[in-house]
PDB file of C-alpha atoms in Angstrom:
ATOM      1  CA  MET A 254      82.581 116.890 108.890  1.00  0.00           C
ATOM      2  CA  LYS A 255      85.395 115.401 106.853  1.00  0.00           C
ATOM      3  CA  ASN A 256      84.255 114.353 103.396  1.00  0.00           C
ATOM      4  CA  LEU A 257      84.999 110.629 103.485  1.00  0.00           C
ATOM      5  CA  HIS A 258      83.624 110.014 100.001  1.00  0.00           C
ATOM      6  CA  LEU A 259      86.884 111.000  98.364  1.00  0.00           C
ATOM      7  CA  LYS A 260      88.789 107.917  99.560  1.00  0.00           C
ATOM      8  CA  ILE A 261      87.238 104.687  98.396  1.00  0.00           C
ATOM      9  CA  LYS A 262      88.446 101.121  98.493  1.00  0.00           C
ATOM     10  CA  PRO A 263      86.753  97.851  97.600  1.00  0.00           C
ATOM     11  CA  VAL A 264      86.078  95.475 100.458  1.00  0.00           C
ATOM     12  CA  LYS A 265      88.202  92.333 100.149  1.00  0.00           C
ATOM     13  CA  HIS A 266      86.229  90.091 102.464  1.00  0.00           C
ATOM     14  CA  ILE A 267      83.674  87.463 101.507  1.00  0.00           C
ATOM     15  CA  THR A 268      80.060  88.543 101.928  1.00  0.00           C
ATOM     16  CA  PHE A 269      76.739  86.787 101.494  1.00  0.00           C
ATOM     17  CA  VAL A 270      73.101  87.755 101.027  1.00  0.00           C
ATOM     18  CA  LEU A 271      69.834  86.478 102.469  1.00  0.00           C
ATOM     19  CA  CYS A 272      66.873  87.446 100.316  1.00  0.00           C
ATOM     20  CA  LEU A 273      63.373  87.304 101.761  1.00  0.00           C
ATOM     21  CA  VAL A 274      60.225  87.048  99.674  1.00  0.00           C
ATOM     22  CA  ILE A 275      57.821  89.404 101.378  1.00  0.00           C
ATOM     23  CA  LEU A 276      54.700  91.491 101.013  1.00  0.00           C
ATOM     24  CA  SER A 277      55.496  95.048 100.051  1.00  0.00           C
ATOM     25  CA  SER A 278      55.780  97.516 102.907  1.00  0.00           C
ATOM     26  CA  SER A 279      53.395 100.419 103.267  1.00  0.00           C
ATOM     27  CA  ALA A 280      56.296 102.812 102.715  1.00  0.00           C
ATOM     28  CA  GLN A 281      57.190 101.217  99.398  1.00  0.00           C
ATOM     29  CA  ASN A 282      53.765 101.228  97.730  1.00  0.00           C
ATOM     30  CA  THR A 283      51.774 104.007  99.430  1.00  0.00           C
ATOM     31  CA  ILE A 284      50.850 107.041  97.360  1.00  0.00           C
ATOM     32  CA  ASN A 285      51.468 110.032  99.628  1.00  0.00           C
ATOM     33  CA  SER A 286      49.964 113.479  99.204  1.00  0.00           C
ATOM     34  CA  GLY A 287      50.968 116.881 100.489  1.00  0.00           C
ATOM     35  CA  GLU A 288      52.418 120.153  99.299  1.00  0.00           C
ATOM     36  CA  GLY A 289      55.523 120.730  97.240  1.00  0.00           C
ATOM     37  CA  THR A 290      57.819 123.671  97.942  1.00  0.00           C
ATOM     38  CA  TYR A 291      61.391 124.571  97.012  1.00  0.00           C
ATOM     39  CA  TYR A 292      64.629 125.698  98.652  1.00  0.00           C
ATOM     40  CA  THR A 293      68.253 126.138  97.619  1.00  0.00           C
ATOM     41  CA  GLY A 294      69.147 122.500  98.258  1.00  0.00           C
ATOM     42  CA  VAL A 295      72.473 121.097  99.432  1.00  0.00           C
ATOM     43  CA  ALA A 296      74.355 120.389  96.184  1.00  0.00           C
ATOM     44  CA  GLY A 297      78.134 120.421  96.507  1.00  0.00           C
ATOM     45  CA  GLY A 298      78.506 118.874  99.966  1.00  0.00           C
ATOM     46  CA  ASN A 299      76.981 116.751 102.700  1.00  0.00           C
ATOM     47  CA  SER A 300      75.289 119.507 104.710  1.00  0.00           C
ATOM     48  CA  GLY A 301      71.828 117.931 104.516  1.00  0.00           C
ATOM     49  CA  ASN A 302      70.452 116.208 107.622  1.00  0.00           C
ATOM     50  CA  CYS A 303      71.102 112.817 105.994  1.00  0.00           C
ATOM     51  CA  SER A 304      74.885 113.450 105.870  1.00  0.00           C
ATOM     52  CA  ILE A 305      74.864 112.188 102.257  1.00  0.00           C
ATOM     53  CA  PHE A 306      77.264 113.765  99.788  1.00  0.00           C
ATOM     54  CA  VAL A 307      75.497 115.530  96.903  1.00  0.00           C
ATOM     55  CA  ALA A 308      77.631 116.455  93.907  1.00  0.00           C
ATOM     56  CA  ALA A 309      77.831 120.057  92.727  1.00  0.00           C
ATOM     57  CA  GLY A 310      75.219 120.633  90.058  1.00  0.00           C
ATOM     58  CA  ASP A 311      73.065 117.694  91.203  1.00  0.00           C
ATOM     59  CA  TYR A 312      69.696 119.269  91.876  1.00  0.00           C
ATOM     60  CA  LEU A 313      67.612 116.094  91.841  1.00  0.00           C
ATOM     61  CA  HIS A 314      67.309 115.903  95.620  1.00  0.00           C
ATOM     62  CA  CYS A 315      64.870 116.967  98.300  1.00  0.00           C
ATOM     63  CA  ALA A 316      64.101 117.434 101.982  1.00  0.00           C
ATOM     64  CA  LEU A 317      61.289 115.377 103.506  1.00  0.00           C
ATOM     65  CA  ASN A 318      58.987 116.497 106.291  1.00  0.00           C
ATOM     66  CA  THR A 319      59.988 115.383 109.800  1.00  0.00           C
ATOM     67  CA  ILE A 320      57.230 112.758 110.160  1.00  0.00           C
ATOM     68  CA  ASP A 321      58.009 110.949 106.910  1.00  0.00           C
ATOM     69  CA  TYR A 322      61.741 111.530 107.477  1.00  0.00           C
ATOM     70  CA  ASP A 323      61.233 109.229 110.477  1.00  0.00           C
ATOM     71  CA  THR A 324      64.538 109.777 112.327  1.00  0.00           C
ATOM     72  CA  ALA A 325      66.478 109.417 109.051  1.00  0.00           C
ATOM     73  CA  ALA A 326      64.750 106.149 108.058  1.00  0.00           C
ATOM     74  CA  ALA A 327      63.926 107.763 104.687  1.00  0.00           C
ATOM     75  CA  CYS A 328      67.494 108.934 104.035  1.00  0.00           C
ATOM     76  CA  GLY A 329      69.023 107.825 100.767  1.00  0.00           C
ATOM     77  CA  GLY A 330      65.670 106.705  99.419  1.00  0.00           C
ATOM     78  CA  TYR A 331      64.275 107.864  96.095  1.00  0.00           C
ATOM     79  CA  ILE A 332      60.774 109.195  95.545  1.00  0.00           C
ATOM     80  CA  LYS A 333      58.813 110.030  92.424  1.00  0.00           C
ATOM     81  CA  VAL A 334      57.043 113.369  92.876  1.00  0.00           C
ATOM     82  CA  ASN A 335      54.028 114.137  90.673  1.00  0.00           C
ATOM     83  CA  GLY A 336      52.711 117.617  89.866  1.00  0.00           C
ATOM     84  CA  VAL A 337      50.540 119.283  87.263  1.00  0.00           C
ATOM     85  CA  LYS A 338      53.381 119.613  84.716  1.00  0.00           C
ATOM     86  CA  GLY A 339      54.933 116.176  85.159  1.00  0.00           C
ATOM     87  CA  SER A 340      57.000 113.965  87.464  1.00  0.00           C
ATOM     88  CA  VAL A 341      60.536 114.009  88.822  1.00  0.00           C
ATOM     89  CA  THR A 342      62.563 111.393  90.734  1.00  0.00           C
ATOM     90  CA  LEU A 343      64.484 112.797  93.702  1.00  0.00           C
ATOM     91  CA  GLN A 344      66.821 111.451  96.365  1.00  0.00           C
ATOM     92  CA  ILE A 345      65.984 112.213 100.000  1.00  0.00           C
ATOM     93  CA  VAL A 346      69.065 113.871 101.506  1.00  0.00           C
ATOM     94  CA  ASP A 347      67.618 116.397 103.944  1.00  0.00           C
ATOM     95  CA  ARG A 348      64.822 117.145 106.429  1.00  0.00           C
ATOM     96  CA  CYS A 349      62.282 119.975 106.389  1.00  0.00           C
ATOM     97  CA  PRO A 350      61.406 120.654 110.071  1.00  0.00           C
ATOM     98  CA  GLU A 351      58.600 123.118 109.314  1.00  0.00           C
ATOM     99  CA  CYS A 352      56.901 120.939 106.675  1.00  0.00           C
ATOM    100  CA  LYS A 353      53.723 119.002 107.414  1.00  0.00           C
ATOM    101  CA  LYS A 354      53.328 115.262 106.897  1.00  0.00           C
ATOM    102  CA  GLY A 355      53.298 114.462 103.179  1.00  0.00           C
ATOM    103  CA  ASP A 356      55.179 117.623 102.196  1.00  0.00           C
ATOM    104  CA  VAL A 357      58.321 117.589 100.059  1.00  0.00           C
ATOM    105  CA  ASP A 358      60.741 120.527  99.899  1.00  0.00           C
ATOM    106  CA  MET A 359      62.759 120.202  96.688  1.00  0.00           C
ATOM    107  CA  THR A 360      65.275 122.278  94.799  1.00  0.00           C
ATOM    108  CA  GLN A 361      63.923 125.041  92.579  1.00  0.00           C
ATOM    109  CA  GLU A 362      65.223 123.170  89.535  1.00  0.00           C
ATOM    110  CA  ALA A 363      63.259 120.063  90.506  1.00  0.00           C
ATOM    111  CA  PHE A 364      60.156 122.077  91.390  1.00  0.00           C
ATOM    112  CA  ALA A 365      60.185 123.633  87.905  1.00  0.00           C
ATOM    113  CA  ILE A 366      59.757 120.172  86.397  1.00  0.00           C
ATOM    114  CA  ILE A 367      56.463 119.520  88.208  1.00  0.00           C
ATOM    115  CA  ASP A 368      54.968 123.032  88.364  1.00  0.00           C
ATOM    116  CA  ASP A 369      55.633 126.681  87.644  1.00  0.00           C
ATOM    117  CA  VAL A 370      58.124 128.141  90.120  1.00  0.00           C
ATOM    118  CA  VAL A 371      56.009 131.286  90.518  1.00  0.00           C
ATOM    119  CA  ASN A 372      53.352 129.182  92.290  1.00  0.00           C
ATOM    120  CA  GLY A 373      55.747 128.439  95.159  1.00  0.00           C
ATOM    121  CA  ARG A 374      53.547 125.956  97.063  1.00  0.00           C
ATOM    122  CA  VAL A 375      51.562 123.365  95.136  1.00  0.00           C
ATOM    123  CA  PRO A 376      49.664 120.089  95.743  1.00  0.00           C
ATOM    124  CA  ILE A 377      51.684 116.946  94.952  1.00  0.00           C
ATOM    125  CA  THR A 378      51.621 113.182  95.273  1.00  0.00           C
ATOM    126  CA  TRP A 379      54.682 110.987  95.712  1.00  0.00           C
ATOM    127  CA  GLU A 380      55.817 107.405  96.274  1.00  0.00           C
ATOM    128  CA  TYR A 381      59.054 105.520  96.932  1.00  0.00           C
ATOM    129  CA  VAL A 382      60.810 104.101  93.882  1.00  0.00           C
ATOM    130  CA  GLU A 383      63.957 102.061  93.340  1.00  0.00           C
ATOM    131  CA  ASN A 384      67.263 103.933  93.232  1.00  0.00           C
ATOM    132  CA  PRO A 385      67.951 104.352  89.490  1.00  0.00           C
ATOM    133  CA  ASN A 386      71.701 104.923  89.933  1.00  0.00           C
ATOM    134  CA  THR A 387      72.821 102.154  92.271  1.00  0.00           C
ATOM    135  CA  THR A 388      75.942 100.038  91.778  1.00  0.00           C
ATOM    136  CA  ASN A 389      76.904  98.408  95.105  1.00  0.00           C
ATOM    137  CA  VAL A 390      76.329  99.295  98.752  1.00  0.00           C
ATOM    138  CA  LYS A 391      78.977 101.526 100.315  1.00  0.00           C
ATOM    139  CA  ILE A 392      79.889 101.705 104.008  1.00  0.00           C
ATOM    140  CA  ARG A 393      81.541 104.547 105.839  1.00  0.00           C
ATOM    141  CA  PHE A 394      82.423 105.235 109.453  1.00  0.00           C
ATOM    142  CA  LYS A 395      81.825 108.608 111.048  1.00  0.00           C
ATOM    143  CA  GLU A 396      84.934 110.535 112.012  1.00  0.00           C
ATOM    144  CA  GLY A 397      85.867 109.627 115.575  1.00  0.00           C
ATOM    145  CA  SER A 398      84.642 106.035 115.344  1.00  0.00           C
ATOM    146  CA  SER A 399      86.637 103.482 117.306  1.00  0.00           C
ATOM    147  CA  LYS A 400      86.133 100.204 119.152  1.00  0.00           C
ATOM    148  CA  TYR A 401      84.779 102.317 122.030  1.00  0.00           C
ATOM    149  CA  TRP A 402      82.164 104.272 120.015  1.00  0.00           C
ATOM    150  CA  THR A 403      81.174 103.319 116.495  1.00  0.00           C
ATOM    151  CA  ALA A 404      78.961 105.148 113.989  1.00  0.00           C
ATOM    152  CA  ILE A 405      78.212 103.629 110.584  1.00  0.00           C
ATOM    153  CA  GLN A 406      76.406 104.825 107.485  1.00  0.00           C
ATOM    154  CA  LEU A 407      75.380 102.718 104.481  1.00  0.00           C
ATOM    155  CA  TYR A 408      74.576 104.510 101.244  1.00  0.00           C
ATOM    156  CA  ASP A 409      74.031 103.997  97.499  1.00  0.00           C
ATOM    157  CA  LEU A 410      71.124 101.689  98.327  1.00  0.00           C
ATOM    158  CA  LYS A 411      68.251 100.485  96.160  1.00  0.00           C
ATOM    159  CA  TYR A 412      65.903 101.133  99.082  1.00  0.00           C
ATOM    160  CA  PRO A 413      66.351 102.768 102.509  1.00  0.00           C
ATOM    161  CA  ILE A 414      67.510 100.635 105.432  1.00  0.00           C
ATOM    162  CA  ALA A 415      65.071  99.660 108.198  1.00  0.00           C
ATOM    163  CA  THR A 416      67.683  98.264 110.629  1.00  0.00           C
ATOM    164  CA  LEU A 417      71.442  97.817 110.984  1.00  0.00           C
ATOM    165  CA  GLU A 418      72.909  95.267 113.420  1.00  0.00           C
ATOM    166  CA  TYR A 419      76.318  93.901 114.348  1.00  0.00           C
ATOM    167  CA  LEU A 420      77.157  90.396 115.523  1.00  0.00           C
ATOM    168  CA  GLY A 421      77.901  90.485 119.251  1.00  0.00           C
ATOM    169  CA  ALA A 422      80.494  88.424 121.091  1.00  0.00           C
ATOM    170  CA  ASN A 423      77.790  85.986 122.269  1.00  0.00           C
ATOM    171  CA  GLY A 424      76.607  85.310 118.718  1.00  0.00           C
ATOM    172  CA  ASP A 425      73.451  87.458 118.886  1.00  0.00           C
ATOM    173  CA  TRP A 426      72.641  90.273 116.502  1.00  0.00           C
ATOM    174  CA  VAL A 427      72.695  93.643 118.281  1.00  0.00           C
ATOM    175  CA  ALA A 428      70.643  96.517 116.862  1.00  0.00           C
ATOM    176  CA  MET A 429      72.365  99.854 116.379  1.00  0.00           C
ATOM    177  CA  GLU A 430      70.473 103.067 117.110  1.00  0.00           C
ATOM    178  CA  ARG A 431      69.718 105.283 114.126  1.00  0.00           C
ATOM    179  CA  GLN A 432      70.489 108.960 114.640  1.00  0.00           C
ATOM    180  CA  LEU A 433      68.756 111.978 113.099  1.00  0.00           C
ATOM    181  CA  TYR A 434      71.930 112.634 111.066  1.00  0.00           C
ATOM    182  CA  ASN A 435      71.653 109.209 109.361  1.00  0.00           C
ATOM    183  CA  PHE A 436      74.342 107.191 111.117  1.00  0.00           C
ATOM    184  CA  PHE A 437      73.730 104.028 113.113  1.00  0.00           C
ATOM    185  CA  VAL A 438      75.544 104.202 116.448  1.00  0.00           C
ATOM    186  CA  ALA A 439      76.835 101.583 118.888  1.00  0.00           C
ATOM    187  CA  THR A 440      77.542 103.674 121.980  1.00  0.00           C
ATOM    188  CA  ASN A 441      79.777 100.983 123.492  1.00  0.00           C
ATOM    189  CA  GLY A 442      81.677 100.480 120.257  1.00  0.00           C
ATOM    190  CA  ILE A 443      82.284  97.498 117.974  1.00  0.00           C
ATOM    191  CA  ALA A 444      85.585  95.640 117.721  1.00  0.00           C
ATOM    192  CA  SER A 445      87.163  95.270 114.265  1.00  0.00           C
ATOM    193  CA  PRO A 446      86.787  93.317 112.117  1.00  0.00           C
ATOM    194  CA  MET A 447      83.019  93.192 112.495  1.00  0.00           C
ATOM    195  CA  GLN A 448      80.037  91.464 110.918  1.00  0.00           C
ATOM    196  CA  LEU A 449      77.101  93.679 109.968  1.00  0.00           C
ATOM    197  CA  ARG A 450      73.544  92.840 108.938  1.00  0.00           C
ATOM    198  CA  ALA A 451      71.370  95.424 107.160  1.00  0.00           C
ATOM    199  CA  ILE A 452      67.652  94.968 106.442  1.00  0.00           C
ATOM    200  CA  ASP A 453      65.958  97.302 103.982  1.00  0.00           C
ATOM    201  CA  ILE A 454      62.344  98.515 104.022  1.00  0.00           C
ATOM    202  CA  ASN A 455      61.330  95.517 101.886  1.00  0.00           C
ATOM    203  CA  GLY A 456      62.654  93.017 104.432  1.00  0.00           C
ATOM    204  CA  THR A 457      65.680  91.976 102.348  1.00  0.00           C
ATOM    205  CA  ALA A 458      68.813  91.361 104.437  1.00  0.00           C
ATOM    206  CA  LEU A 459      72.493  91.702 103.521  1.00  0.00           C
ATOM    207  CA  VAL A 460      75.342  90.477 105.719  1.00  0.00           C
ATOM    208  CA  PHE A 461      78.810  92.038 105.425  1.00  0.00           C
ATOM    209  CA  ASN A 462      81.774  90.148 106.882  1.00  0.00           C
ATOM    210  CA  GLY A 463      85.220  91.361 107.888  1.00  0.00           C
ATOM    211  CA  ILE A 464      84.430  95.081 108.027  1.00  0.00           C
ATOM    212  CA  SER A 465      87.094  97.140 109.821  1.00  0.00           C
ATOM    213  CA  ILE A 466      86.946 100.728 111.035  1.00  0.00           C
ATOM    214  CA  THR A 467      88.634 102.988 108.505  1.00  0.00           C
ATOM    215  CA  GLU A 468      88.562 106.567 107.239  1.00  0.00           C
ATOM    216  CA  GLU A 469      88.093 105.267 103.717  1.00  0.00           C
ATOM    217  CA  THR A 470      84.719 104.501 102.149  1.00  0.00           C
ATOM    218  CA  ILE A 471      84.286 100.745 101.736  1.00  0.00           C
ATOM    219  CA  VAL A 472      82.755  99.589  98.457  1.00  0.00           C
ATOM    220  CA  THR A 473      81.061  96.234  98.994  1.00  0.00           C
ATOM    221  CA  SER A 474      80.269  93.604  96.371  1.00  0.00           C
ATOM    222  CA  GLN A 475      76.561  93.540  97.226  1.00  0.00           C
ATOM    223  CA  GLN A 476      73.287  95.329  96.610  1.00  0.00           C
ATOM    224  CA  PHE A 477      69.752  94.776  97.863  1.00  0.00           C
ATOM    225  CA  SER A 478      67.560  92.791  95.497  1.00  0.00           C
ATOM    226  CA  LYS A 479      64.248  94.074  94.281  1.00  0.00           C
ATOM    227  CA  ALA A 480      61.335  92.930  96.426  1.00  0.00           C
ATOM    228  CA  VAL A 481      59.128  90.090  95.247  1.00  0.00           C
ATOM    229  CA  LEU A 482      55.504  90.893  95.950  1.00  0.00           C
ATOM    230  CA  SER A 483      52.906  88.397  97.125  1.00  0.00           C
ATOM    231  CA  THR A 484      49.551  88.238  98.928  1.00  0.00           C
ATOM    232  CA  THR A 485      51.297  86.238 101.667  1.00  0.00           C
ATOM    233  CA  THR A 486      54.729  86.300 103.230  1.00  0.00           C
ATOM    234  CA  GLN A 487      56.746  83.257 102.233  1.00  0.00           C
ATOM    235  CA  ASP A 488      60.470  82.618 102.350  1.00  0.00           C
ATOM    236  CA  ALA A 489      61.667  80.987  99.137  1.00  0.00           C
ATOM    237  CA  LEU A 490      63.985  78.732 101.165  1.00  0.00           C
ATOM    238  CA  THR A 491      61.298  77.311 103.485  1.00  0.00           C
ATOM    239  CA  THR A 492      57.769  75.916 103.323  1.00  0.00           C
ATOM    240  CA  HIS A 493      56.349  78.416 105.803  1.00  0.00           C
ATOM    241  CA  VAL A 494      53.688  80.903 104.774  1.00  0.00           C
ATOM    242  CA  ILE A 495      52.672  83.789 107.029  1.00  0.00           C
ATOM    243  CA  TYR A 496      49.315  85.471 106.421  1.00  0.00           C
ATOM    244  CA  PRO A 497      47.531  87.864 106.296  1.00  0.00           C
ATOM    245  CA  ASN A 498      50.252  90.428 105.810  1.00  0.00           C
ATOM    246  CA  PRO A 499      49.690  93.335 106.353  1.00  0.00           C
ATOM    247  CA  THR A 500      47.501  92.546 109.344  1.00  0.00           C
ATOM    248  CA  LYS A 501      45.374  94.438 111.838  1.00  0.00           C
ATOM    249  CA  SER A 502      45.802  91.880 114.595  1.00  0.00           C
ATOM    250  CA  LYS A 503      46.953  88.264 114.154  1.00  0.00           C
ATOM    251  CA  VAL A 504      49.059  86.433 111.591  1.00  0.00           C
ATOM    252  CA  THR A 505      49.044  82.693 111.025  1.00  0.00           C
ATOM    253  CA  ILE A 506      52.164  80.597 110.443  1.00  0.00           C
ATOM    254  CA  LYS A 507      51.406  77.775 108.018  1.00  0.00           C
ATOM    255  CA  GLY A 508      53.968  75.015 107.582  1.00  0.00           C
ATOM    256  CA  SER A 509      55.206  71.716 108.957  1.00  0.00           C
ATOM    257  CA  GLY A 510      56.863  71.215 112.338  1.00  0.00           C
ATOM    258  CA  PRO A 511      56.763  73.265 115.565  1.00  0.00           C
ATOM    259  CA  LYS A 512      56.531  77.036 115.365  1.00  0.00           C
ATOM    260  CA  HIS A 513      58.989  78.547 117.842  1.00  0.00           C
ATOM    261  CA  TRP A 514      59.131  82.253 117.074  1.00  0.00           C
ATOM    262  CA  GLN A 515      60.368  85.666 118.203  1.00  0.00           C
ATOM    263  CA  LEU A 516      58.564  88.922 117.392  1.00  0.00           C
ATOM    264  CA  LEU A 517      60.878  91.932 117.016  1.00  0.00           C
ATOM    265  CA  ASP A 518      60.257  95.606 116.420  1.00  0.00           C
ATOM    266  CA  ALA A 519      61.903  97.675 113.680  1.00  0.00           C
ATOM    267  CA  GLN A 520      64.956  98.209 115.930  1.00  0.00           C
ATOM    268  CA  SER A 521      65.347  94.404 116.300  1.00  0.00           C
ATOM    269  CA  ARG A 522      64.266  94.457 119.957  1.00  0.00           C
ATOM    270  CA  VAL A 523      62.521  91.246 121.017  1.00  0.00           C
ATOM    271  CA  LEU A 524      58.908  92.017 121.959  1.00  0.00           C
ATOM    272  CA  LYS A 525      57.776  88.492 122.781  1.00  0.00           C
ATOM    273  CA  THR A 526      58.374  84.824 122.024  1.00  0.00           C
ATOM    274  CA  GLY A 527      56.023  81.898 121.608  1.00  0.00           C
ATOM    275  CA  VAL A 528      55.350  78.380 120.385  1.00  0.00           C
ATOM    276  CA  SER A 529      52.158  78.522 118.335  1.00  0.00           C
ATOM    277  CA  SER A 530      50.811  78.873 114.815  1.00  0.00           C
ATOM    278  CA  GLN A 531      49.501  82.381 115.468  1.00  0.00           C
ATOM    279  CA  VAL A 532      51.152  85.645 116.475  1.00  0.00           C
ATOM    280  CA  ASP A 533      48.993  88.432 117.915  1.00  0.00           C
ATOM    281  CA  LEU A 534      50.087  92.000 117.064  1.00  0.00           C
ATOM    282  CA  SER A 535      46.887  93.702 118.211  1.00  0.00           C
ATOM    283  CA  ALA A 536      48.590  95.278 121.250  1.00  0.00           C
ATOM    284  CA  TYR A 537      51.219  97.013 119.113  1.00  0.00           C
ATOM    285  CA  GLN A 538      51.170 100.225 117.101  1.00  0.00           C
ATOM    286  CA  GLN A 539      51.016 100.354 113.318  1.00  0.00           C
ATOM    287  CA  GLY A 540      54.384  99.865 111.675  1.00  0.00           C
ATOM    288  CA  LEU A 541      57.084  97.417 110.662  1.00  0.00           C
ATOM    289  CA  TYR A 542      57.877  94.238 112.640  1.00  0.00           C
ATOM    290  CA  PHE A 543      60.012  91.148 112.113  1.00  0.00           C
ATOM    291  CA  LEU A 544      59.094  87.551 112.901  1.00  0.00           C
ATOM    292  CA  THR A 545      61.951  85.049 113.317  1.00  0.00           C
ATOM    293  CA  LEU A 546      61.182  81.317 113.185  1.00  0.00           C
ATOM    294  CA  LEU A 547      63.781  79.799 115.478  1.00  0.00           C
ATOM    295  CA  GLU A 548      63.775  76.315 113.906  1.00  0.00           C
ATOM    296  CA  ASP A 549      65.120  77.493 110.550  1.00  0.00           C
ATOM    297  CA  LYS A 550      66.538  80.885 111.603  1.00  0.00           C
ATOM    298  CA  HIS A 551      64.568  82.710 108.907  1.00  0.00           C
ATOM    299  CA  THR A 552      63.138  86.177 109.450  1.00  0.00           C
ATOM    300  CA  TYR A 553      59.979  87.567 107.868  1.00  0.00           C
ATOM    301  CA  LYS A 554      58.797  91.146 107.670  1.00  0.00           C
ATOM    302  CA  LEU A 555      55.330  91.952 109.028  1.00  0.00           C
ATOM    303  CA  VAL A 556      53.328  95.136 108.492  1.00  0.00           C
ATOM    304  CA  LYS A 557      50.771  96.124 111.159  1.00  0.00           C
ATOM    305  CA  HIS A 558      48.112  98.550 109.917  1.00  0.00           C
TER     306      HIS A 558
END
């Protein structure tokens, strides 16, 4: 694959941000446990499954087990790994197919920080943390992208992305399909210039306007904001409160006026619509969902557990 990180230009188009005040996601705050191992790593290229460039000599990266890798949903995220000797913060840039859920395969240099290398396989705990190195979000198109087939990657993110959408010709947001190699793909292509909306694992959304297909990396003027944690889900721009969140079954929408809503899955597919003050998620699997209130066009993140 051509290394597109060498050609970078700032984006010249106006962008705006929609920040949601949400309850933390399970991915963000869960303490995970498993085994830590080490491998040679992928420093000096973008050969990891996440297709993220890792500089030569940068050994603070890791491969995550296939389950937690979650079809590249973890790519670009940072985790703090704890062992008997200490802790180390690593970027997820690769996948470990043979690892069990909870396992982290890190470079030998990183492993040496948390345990003695001679031990080889050791018990660890880990959790997601904010990217300590972030400036602004960068966008790149996969080689071969065109208006007939478009593949997009966002990187240098505070937190991993949950969904990426583009604005369709009819004014609706269209979800792109995430690939195992960490690009979002529109198989029918997207015409340039395009409008993109990215939502991170905390439910914060960024919208990028006037993005055109190019071989150069686009440096935007935006970055995801740090999540604001609460015992309920409430948008700072509205009077609606959604609780309990996380939920095992139903959530209640508290606020004035009618409650026309859409329930979407993590790929922004509409699961059902309704006009009521309650939304029942009991028929759905555990995971991340989005609830859009149609009156004010605001979207809230829901966690089903």
